[in-house]
XYZ file of C-alpha atoms in Angstrom:
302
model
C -12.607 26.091 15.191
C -15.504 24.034 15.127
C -16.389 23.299 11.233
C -13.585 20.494 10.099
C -14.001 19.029 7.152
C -12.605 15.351 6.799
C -11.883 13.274 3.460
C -10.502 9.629 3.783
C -12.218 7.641 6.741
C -10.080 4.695 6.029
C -7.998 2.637 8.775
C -6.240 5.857 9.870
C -8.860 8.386 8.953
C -11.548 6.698 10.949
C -10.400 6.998 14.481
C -8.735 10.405 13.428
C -12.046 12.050 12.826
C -13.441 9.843 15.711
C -11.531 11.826 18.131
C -12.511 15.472 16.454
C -16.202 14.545 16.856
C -15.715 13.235 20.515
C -13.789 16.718 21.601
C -17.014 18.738 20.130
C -16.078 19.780 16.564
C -18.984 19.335 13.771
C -17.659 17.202 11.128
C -18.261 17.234 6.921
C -17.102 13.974 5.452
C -16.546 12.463 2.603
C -15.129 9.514 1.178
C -15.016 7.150 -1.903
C -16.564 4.040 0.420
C -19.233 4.285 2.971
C -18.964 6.560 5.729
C -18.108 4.968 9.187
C -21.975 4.766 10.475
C -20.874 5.883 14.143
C -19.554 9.470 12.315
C -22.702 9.256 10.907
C -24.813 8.934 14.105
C -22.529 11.136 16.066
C -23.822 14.446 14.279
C -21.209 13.772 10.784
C -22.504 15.662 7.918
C -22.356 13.391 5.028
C -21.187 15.277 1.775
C -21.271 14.419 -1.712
C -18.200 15.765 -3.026
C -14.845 17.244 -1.902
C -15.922 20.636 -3.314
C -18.984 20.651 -0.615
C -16.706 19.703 2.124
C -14.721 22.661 1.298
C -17.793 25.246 0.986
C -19.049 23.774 4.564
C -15.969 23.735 6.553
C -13.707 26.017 8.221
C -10.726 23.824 7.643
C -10.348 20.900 5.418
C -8.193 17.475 6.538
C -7.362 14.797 4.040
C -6.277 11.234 5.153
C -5.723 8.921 1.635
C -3.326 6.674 0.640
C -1.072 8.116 -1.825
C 0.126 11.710 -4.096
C -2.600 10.919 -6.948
C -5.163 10.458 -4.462
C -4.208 14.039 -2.946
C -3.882 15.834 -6.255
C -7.867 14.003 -7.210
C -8.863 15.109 -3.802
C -7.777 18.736 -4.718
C -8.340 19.257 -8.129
C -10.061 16.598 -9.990
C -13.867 17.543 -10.762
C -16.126 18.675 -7.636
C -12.514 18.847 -5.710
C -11.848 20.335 -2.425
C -10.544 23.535 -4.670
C -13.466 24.033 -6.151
C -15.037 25.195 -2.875
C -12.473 26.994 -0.926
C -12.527 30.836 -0.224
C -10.288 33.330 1.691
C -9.100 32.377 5.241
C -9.724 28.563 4.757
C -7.339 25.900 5.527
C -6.422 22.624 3.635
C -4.034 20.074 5.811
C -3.016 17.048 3.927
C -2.092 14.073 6.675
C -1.095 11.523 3.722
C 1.780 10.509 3.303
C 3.043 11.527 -0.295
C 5.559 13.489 -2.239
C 7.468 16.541 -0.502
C 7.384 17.832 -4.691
C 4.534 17.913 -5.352
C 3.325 18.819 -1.877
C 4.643 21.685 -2.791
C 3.002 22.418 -6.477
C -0.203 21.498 -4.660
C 0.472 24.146 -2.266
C 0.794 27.028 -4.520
C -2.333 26.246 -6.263
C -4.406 26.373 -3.073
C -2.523 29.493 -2.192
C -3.243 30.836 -4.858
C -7.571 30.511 -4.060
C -6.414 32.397 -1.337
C -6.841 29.529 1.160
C -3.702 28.049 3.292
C -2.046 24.866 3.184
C 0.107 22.477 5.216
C 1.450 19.226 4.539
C 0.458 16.734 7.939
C 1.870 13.756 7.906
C 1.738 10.715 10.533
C 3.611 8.306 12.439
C 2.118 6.152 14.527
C 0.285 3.590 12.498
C -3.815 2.429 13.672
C -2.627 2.197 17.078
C -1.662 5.803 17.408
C -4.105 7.154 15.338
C -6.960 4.693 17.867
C -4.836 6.422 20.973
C -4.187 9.558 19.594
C -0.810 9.816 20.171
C 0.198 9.870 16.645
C 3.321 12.228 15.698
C 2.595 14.578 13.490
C 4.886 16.507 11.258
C 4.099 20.276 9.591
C 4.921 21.897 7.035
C 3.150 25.355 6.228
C 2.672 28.336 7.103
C 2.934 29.329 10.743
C -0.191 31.275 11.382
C -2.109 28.131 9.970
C -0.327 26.030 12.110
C -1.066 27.933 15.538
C -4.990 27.548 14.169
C -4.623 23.783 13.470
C -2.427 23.138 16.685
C -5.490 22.436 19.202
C -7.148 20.572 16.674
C -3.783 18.146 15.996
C -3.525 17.776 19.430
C -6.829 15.895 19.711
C -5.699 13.295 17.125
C -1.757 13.188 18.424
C 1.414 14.193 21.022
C 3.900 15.008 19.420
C 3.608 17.434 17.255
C 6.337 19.751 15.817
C 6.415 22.426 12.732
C 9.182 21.602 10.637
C 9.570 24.230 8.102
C 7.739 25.152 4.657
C 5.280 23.306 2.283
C 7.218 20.047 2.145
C 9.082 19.844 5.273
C 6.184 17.586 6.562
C 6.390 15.413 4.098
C 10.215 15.255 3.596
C 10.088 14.511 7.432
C 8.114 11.883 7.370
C 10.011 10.062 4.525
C 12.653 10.000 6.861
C 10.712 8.402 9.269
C 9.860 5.595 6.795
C 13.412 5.280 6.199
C 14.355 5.203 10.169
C 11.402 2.449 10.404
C 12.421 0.237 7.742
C 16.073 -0.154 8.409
C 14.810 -0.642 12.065
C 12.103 -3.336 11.472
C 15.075 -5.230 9.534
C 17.483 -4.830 12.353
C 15.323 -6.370 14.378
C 14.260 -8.803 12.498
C 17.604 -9.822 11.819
C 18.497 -9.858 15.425
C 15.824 -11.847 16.533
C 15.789 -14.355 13.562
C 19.997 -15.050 14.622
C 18.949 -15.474 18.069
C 16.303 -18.129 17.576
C 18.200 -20.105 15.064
C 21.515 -19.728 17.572
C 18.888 -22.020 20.042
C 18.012 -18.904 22.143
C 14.287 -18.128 23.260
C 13.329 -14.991 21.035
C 10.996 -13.598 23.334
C 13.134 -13.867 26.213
C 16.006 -12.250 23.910
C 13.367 -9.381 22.894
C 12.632 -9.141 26.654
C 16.277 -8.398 27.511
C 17.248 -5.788 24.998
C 14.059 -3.796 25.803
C 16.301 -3.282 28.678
C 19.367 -2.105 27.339
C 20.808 0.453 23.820
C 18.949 -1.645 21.224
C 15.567 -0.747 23.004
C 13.314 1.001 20.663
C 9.278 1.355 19.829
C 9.916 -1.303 16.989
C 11.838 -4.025 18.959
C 8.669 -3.457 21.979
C 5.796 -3.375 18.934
C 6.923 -5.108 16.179
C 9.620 -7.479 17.795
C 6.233 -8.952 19.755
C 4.997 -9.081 16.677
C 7.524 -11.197 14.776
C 7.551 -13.765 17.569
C 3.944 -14.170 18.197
C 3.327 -14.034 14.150
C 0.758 -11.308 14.120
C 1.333 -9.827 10.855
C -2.513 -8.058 10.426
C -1.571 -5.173 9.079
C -1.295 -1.906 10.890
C 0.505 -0.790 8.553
C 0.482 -2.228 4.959
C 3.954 -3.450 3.427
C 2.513 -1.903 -0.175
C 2.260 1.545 2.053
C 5.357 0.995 3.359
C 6.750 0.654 0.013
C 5.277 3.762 -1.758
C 7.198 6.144 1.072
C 10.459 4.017 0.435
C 9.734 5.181 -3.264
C 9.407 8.474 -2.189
C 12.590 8.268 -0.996
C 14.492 6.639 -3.437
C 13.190 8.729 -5.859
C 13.793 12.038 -3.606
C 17.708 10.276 -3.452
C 18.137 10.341 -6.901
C 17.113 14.261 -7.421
C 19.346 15.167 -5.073
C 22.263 13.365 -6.265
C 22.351 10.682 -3.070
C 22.900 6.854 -2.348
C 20.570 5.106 -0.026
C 22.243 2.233 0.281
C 19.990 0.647 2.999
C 16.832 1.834 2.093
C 17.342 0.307 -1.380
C 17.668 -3.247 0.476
C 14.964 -2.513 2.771
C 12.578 -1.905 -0.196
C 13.612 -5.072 -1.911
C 12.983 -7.356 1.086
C 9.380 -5.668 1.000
C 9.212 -6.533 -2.580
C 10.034 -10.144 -1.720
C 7.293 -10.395 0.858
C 5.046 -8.498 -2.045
C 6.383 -11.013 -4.646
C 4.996 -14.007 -1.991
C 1.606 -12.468 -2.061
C 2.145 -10.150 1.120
C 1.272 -6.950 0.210
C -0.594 -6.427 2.782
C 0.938 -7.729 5.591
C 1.748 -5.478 8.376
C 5.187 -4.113 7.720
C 6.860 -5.947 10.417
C 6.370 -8.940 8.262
C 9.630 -7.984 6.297
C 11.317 -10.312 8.255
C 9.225 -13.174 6.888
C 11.553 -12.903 3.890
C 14.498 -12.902 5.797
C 13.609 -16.091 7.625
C 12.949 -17.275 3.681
C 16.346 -16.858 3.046
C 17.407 -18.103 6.191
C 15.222 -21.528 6.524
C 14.450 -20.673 9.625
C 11.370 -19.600 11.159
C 11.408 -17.056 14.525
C 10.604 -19.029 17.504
C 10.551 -22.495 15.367
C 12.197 -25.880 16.184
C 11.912 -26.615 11.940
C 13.142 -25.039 8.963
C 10.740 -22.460 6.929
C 11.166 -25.159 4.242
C 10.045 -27.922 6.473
C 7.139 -25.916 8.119
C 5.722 -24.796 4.468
């Protein structure tokens, strides 16, 4: 394939379609800002509307931020549907709701085109590395056609199931990466205020059961206090949404992801909206009065 269309060259998008272009695939992009100048000088095909990316490409990705940005994307005037034909493929790599995912998916089946739902983890440091995880839902003959292409822009990289699956699985993943980022944040916020060095603590349990990606990422990042966002806390809080509101159709309690969510809106509520996501544990040293790392109180320090 060697025609890829590409709509949302934001902090993800940017680096995604980076990596197409550098493995020899001629891009059409669009998006609502400018387009990244080095697309642009690397052979890009700037495009005026969704509808022309569609007509121009074999296969069209989109990379925005949330399920009414998709559903414009698709369907609002000069759309992506507007220009597909027979044979063509739509991949969605947002992260938004496994419902409607699938109601968009009909509708783009129905032009005769395929469609599967893409989602990411990985954050701006996978998507710079390209070792993002990615997470389909679709058909399987599209996926075997998209497969060489996702593995330019990630590693692992597993079908799930149907029109949905993607997205349901990446909720999960939010979930998983919430609950973690608290745990550690917890756990590192008790040992500094118990007198212990947090770093040194962090350094240890990289070692040992508690090791994970977001004690070695985001613990560093809660002791050095680097909280530029990879990933935004308001992001963060539209998939925890996503899964509350999932919970509730199906008749389920999500305890922890409820109190996850609130401790975002905290951070939200004290102007950090778009803090990187490990900052959740800014509120907790908030309630705590202590600071990770400092010899004063959060009180004292503000």
């Amino acid at each position: 394939m060697a025609k890829i269309g590409f709509i949302g060259l934001g902090t993800m998008g940017r680096p995604m379609a980076g990596h197409l272009q550098a493995a020899g695939h001629r891009l059409f992009l669009h998006d609502v800002g400018p387009i990244p100048p080095e697309l642009v000088s690397g052979g890009g095909v700037v495009c005026k509307s969704g509808r022309e990316v569609a007509q121009e490409a074999e296969a069209v990705i989109i990379m925005v931020p949330d399920t009414p940005h998709v559903e414009a994307v698709l369907f609002g005037p000069g759309g992506v549907a507007e220009g597909l034909s027979k044979g063509k493929i739509v991949v969605d790599m947002s992260s938004i709701s496994p419902l409607a995912t699938k109601e968009f998916a009909k509708k783009i089946e129905a032009l005769g085109a395929d469609y599967l739902d893409a989602p990411v983890s990985g954050g701006e440091v996978g998507a710079k590395a390209a070792s993002l995880t990615i997470m389909v839902g679709g058909p399987e003959r599209a996926f075997n056609t998209m497969k060489p292409v996702f593995e330019k822009m990630g590693k692992n990289i597993t079908r799930v199931g149907g029109n949905g699956d993607g997205q349901t699985t990446k909720v999960a993943n939010q979930i998983i990466v919430a609950l973690t980022i608290e745990a550690v944040g917890e756990a590192l916020l008790f040992a500094s205020r118990a007198g212990a060095d947090p770093a040194l603590v962090r350094q240890a349990l990289m070692g040992g059961f508690a090791s994970s990606r977001i004690l070695e990422v985001h613990g560093e990042r809660m002791v050095k206090r680097n909280f530029d966002p990879g990933f935004r806390i308001e992001l963060h809080q539209k998939d925890l949404n996503l899964a509350l509101e999932g919970a509730r159709a199906l008749g389920l309690s999500l305890p922890s992801t409820a109190i996850a969510q609130q401790l975002f809106s905290s951070c939200t509520a004290h102007g950090g909206k778009a803090w990187d996501h490990s900052a959740m544990v800014r509120t907790l040293e908030m309630m705590g009065d202590h600071e990770i790392g400092a010899a004063g109180r959060v009180s004292e320090i503000l």
